[in-house]
mmCIF file of C-alpha atoms in Angstrom:
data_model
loop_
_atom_site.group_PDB
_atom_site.id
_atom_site.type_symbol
_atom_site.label_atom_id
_atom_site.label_comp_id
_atom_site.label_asym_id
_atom_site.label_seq_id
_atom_site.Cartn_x
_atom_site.Cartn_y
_atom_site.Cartn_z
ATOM 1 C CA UNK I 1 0.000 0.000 0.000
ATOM 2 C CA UNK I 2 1.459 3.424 -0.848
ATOM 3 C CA UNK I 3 0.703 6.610 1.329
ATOM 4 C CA UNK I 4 1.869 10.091 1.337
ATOM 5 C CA UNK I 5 1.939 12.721 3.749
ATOM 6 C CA UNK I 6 2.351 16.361 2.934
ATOM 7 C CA UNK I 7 4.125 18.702 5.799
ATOM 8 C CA UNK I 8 4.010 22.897 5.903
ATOM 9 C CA UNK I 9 5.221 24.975 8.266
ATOM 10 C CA UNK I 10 7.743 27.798 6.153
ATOM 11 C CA UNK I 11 6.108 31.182 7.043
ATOM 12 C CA UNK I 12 9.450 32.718 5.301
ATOM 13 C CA UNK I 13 9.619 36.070 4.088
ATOM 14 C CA UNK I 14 11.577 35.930 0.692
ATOM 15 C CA UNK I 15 9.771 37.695 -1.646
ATOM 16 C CA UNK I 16 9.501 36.283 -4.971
ATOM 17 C CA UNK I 17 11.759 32.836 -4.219
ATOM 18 C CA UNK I 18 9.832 29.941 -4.046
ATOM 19 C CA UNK I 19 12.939 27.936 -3.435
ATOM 20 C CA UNK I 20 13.574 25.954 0.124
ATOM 21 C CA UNK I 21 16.896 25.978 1.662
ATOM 22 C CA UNK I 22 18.012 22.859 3.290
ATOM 23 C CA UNK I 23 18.061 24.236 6.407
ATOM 24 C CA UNK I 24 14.137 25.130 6.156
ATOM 25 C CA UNK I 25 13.133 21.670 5.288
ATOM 26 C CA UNK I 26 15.221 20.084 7.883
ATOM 27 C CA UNK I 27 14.258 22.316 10.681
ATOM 28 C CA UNK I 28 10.323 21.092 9.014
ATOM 29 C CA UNK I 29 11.132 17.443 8.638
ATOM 30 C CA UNK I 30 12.054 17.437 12.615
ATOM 31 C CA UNK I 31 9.310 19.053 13.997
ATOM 32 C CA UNK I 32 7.332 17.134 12.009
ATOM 33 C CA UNK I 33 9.139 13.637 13.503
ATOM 34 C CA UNK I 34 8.257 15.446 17.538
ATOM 35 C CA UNK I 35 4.713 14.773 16.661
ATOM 36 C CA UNK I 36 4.940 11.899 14.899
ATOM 37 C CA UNK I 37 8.323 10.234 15.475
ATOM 38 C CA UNK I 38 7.580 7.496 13.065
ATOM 39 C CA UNK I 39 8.210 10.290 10.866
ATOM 40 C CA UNK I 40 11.994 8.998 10.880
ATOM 41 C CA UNK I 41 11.399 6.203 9.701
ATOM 42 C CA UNK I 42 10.394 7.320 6.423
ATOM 43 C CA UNK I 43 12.012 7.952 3.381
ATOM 44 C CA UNK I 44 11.480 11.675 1.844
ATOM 45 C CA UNK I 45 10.225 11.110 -1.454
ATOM 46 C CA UNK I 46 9.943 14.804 -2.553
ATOM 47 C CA UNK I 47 10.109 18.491 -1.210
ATOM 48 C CA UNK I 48 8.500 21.538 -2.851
ATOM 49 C CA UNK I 49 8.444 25.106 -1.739
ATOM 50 C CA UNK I 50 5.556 27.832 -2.519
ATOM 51 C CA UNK I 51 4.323 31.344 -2.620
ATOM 52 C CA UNK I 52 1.536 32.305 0.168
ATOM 53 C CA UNK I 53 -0.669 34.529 -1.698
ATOM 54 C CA UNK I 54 -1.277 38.010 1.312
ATOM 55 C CA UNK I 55 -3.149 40.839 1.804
ATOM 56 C CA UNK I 56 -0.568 44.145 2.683
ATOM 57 C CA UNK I 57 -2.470 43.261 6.422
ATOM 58 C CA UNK I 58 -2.459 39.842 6.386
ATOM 59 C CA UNK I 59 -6.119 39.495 6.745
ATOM 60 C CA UNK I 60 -8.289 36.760 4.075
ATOM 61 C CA UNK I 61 -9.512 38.792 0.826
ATOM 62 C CA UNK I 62 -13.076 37.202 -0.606
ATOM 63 C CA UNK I 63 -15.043 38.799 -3.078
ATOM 64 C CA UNK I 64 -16.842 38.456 -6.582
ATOM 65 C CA UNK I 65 -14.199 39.547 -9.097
ATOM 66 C CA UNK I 66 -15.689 43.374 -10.836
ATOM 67 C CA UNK I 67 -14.112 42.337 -14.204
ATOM 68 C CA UNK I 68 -14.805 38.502 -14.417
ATOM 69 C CA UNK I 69 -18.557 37.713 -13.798
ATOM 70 C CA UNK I 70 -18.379 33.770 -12.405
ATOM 71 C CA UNK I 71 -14.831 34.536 -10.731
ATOM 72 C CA UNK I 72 -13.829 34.938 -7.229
ATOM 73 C CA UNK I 73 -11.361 35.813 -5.516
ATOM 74 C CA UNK I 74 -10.250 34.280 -2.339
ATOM 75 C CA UNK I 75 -6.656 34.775 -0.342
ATOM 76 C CA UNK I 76 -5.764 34.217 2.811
ATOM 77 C CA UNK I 77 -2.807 32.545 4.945
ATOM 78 C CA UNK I 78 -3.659 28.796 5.993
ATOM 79 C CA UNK I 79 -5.805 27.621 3.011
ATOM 80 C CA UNK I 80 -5.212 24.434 3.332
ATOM 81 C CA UNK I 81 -6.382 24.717 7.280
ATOM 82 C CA UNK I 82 -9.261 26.789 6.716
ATOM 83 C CA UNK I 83 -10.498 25.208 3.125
ATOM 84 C CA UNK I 84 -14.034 24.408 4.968
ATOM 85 C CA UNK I 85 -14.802 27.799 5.418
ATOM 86 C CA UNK I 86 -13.708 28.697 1.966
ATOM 87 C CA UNK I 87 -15.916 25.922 0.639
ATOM 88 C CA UNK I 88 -18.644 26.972 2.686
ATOM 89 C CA UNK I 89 -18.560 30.474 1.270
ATOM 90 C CA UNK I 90 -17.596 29.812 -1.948
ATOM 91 C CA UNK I 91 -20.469 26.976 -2.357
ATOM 92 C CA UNK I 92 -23.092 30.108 -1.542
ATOM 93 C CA UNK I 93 -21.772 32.413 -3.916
ATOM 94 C CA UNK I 94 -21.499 30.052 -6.988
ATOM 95 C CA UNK I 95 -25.171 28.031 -6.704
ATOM 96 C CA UNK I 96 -26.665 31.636 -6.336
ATOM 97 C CA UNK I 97 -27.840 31.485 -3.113
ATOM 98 C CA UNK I 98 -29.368 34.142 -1.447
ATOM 99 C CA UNK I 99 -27.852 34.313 1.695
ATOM 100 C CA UNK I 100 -24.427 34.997 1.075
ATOM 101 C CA UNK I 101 -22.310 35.712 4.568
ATOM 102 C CA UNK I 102 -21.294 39.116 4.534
ATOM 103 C CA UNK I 103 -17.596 39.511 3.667
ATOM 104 C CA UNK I 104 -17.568 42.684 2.933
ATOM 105 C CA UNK I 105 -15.303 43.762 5.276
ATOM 106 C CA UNK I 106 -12.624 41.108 3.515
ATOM 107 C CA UNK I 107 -12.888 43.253 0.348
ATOM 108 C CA UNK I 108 -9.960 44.249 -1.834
ATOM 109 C CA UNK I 109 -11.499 47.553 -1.387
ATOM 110 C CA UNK I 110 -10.076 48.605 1.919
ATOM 111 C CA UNK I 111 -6.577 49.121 0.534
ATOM 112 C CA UNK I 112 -7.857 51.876 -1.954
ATOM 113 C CA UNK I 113 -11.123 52.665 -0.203
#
């Protein structure tokens, strides 16, 4: 039986590099074998870095794209970790539904008023 296990924790600040340093993934890989030590035992099979898409203040941006009727745009740190309440928005807005939560406040609109 094959499995796989993805692991995250890089909260770097590098800009535009999407490129992990060893010493990143290794400081990863062991806190990753403290909570589950069978960890070690493993062999790595592959390690990826990637860009976190945020705000200028770090808060979530959702909202109906202005220019692309049917698009929407949703940002935030931790979307893996909070994909249920993405889903659960985002499951509203594209059946229709009338009672969309009010996210206003998450607008791209309070960075140029």
């Amino acid at each position: 039986m094959k499995a796989a296990i993805q692991i995250g924790d890089s909260q770097e600040q590098v800009g535009l590099n999407d490129n992990e340093t060893q010493a990143e993934m290794s400081r990863i890989a062991q806190n990753a074998i403290k909570v589950m030590p069978k960890l070690a035992q493993l062999r790595l099979v592959r390690a990826w870095g990637s860009l976190r898409v945020m705000s200028p203040d770090g808060l979530p941006i959702y909202q109906q794209s202005t220019s692309m009727p049917g698009a929407f745009i949703v940002t935030c740190h931790s979307g893996i970790t909070l994909a249920a309440i993405h889903s659960a928005t985002l499951s509203h807005w594209l059946t229709g539904q009338k009672n969309v939560p009010d996210l206003s406040q998450f607008s791209e609109k309070r960075f140029y008023g």
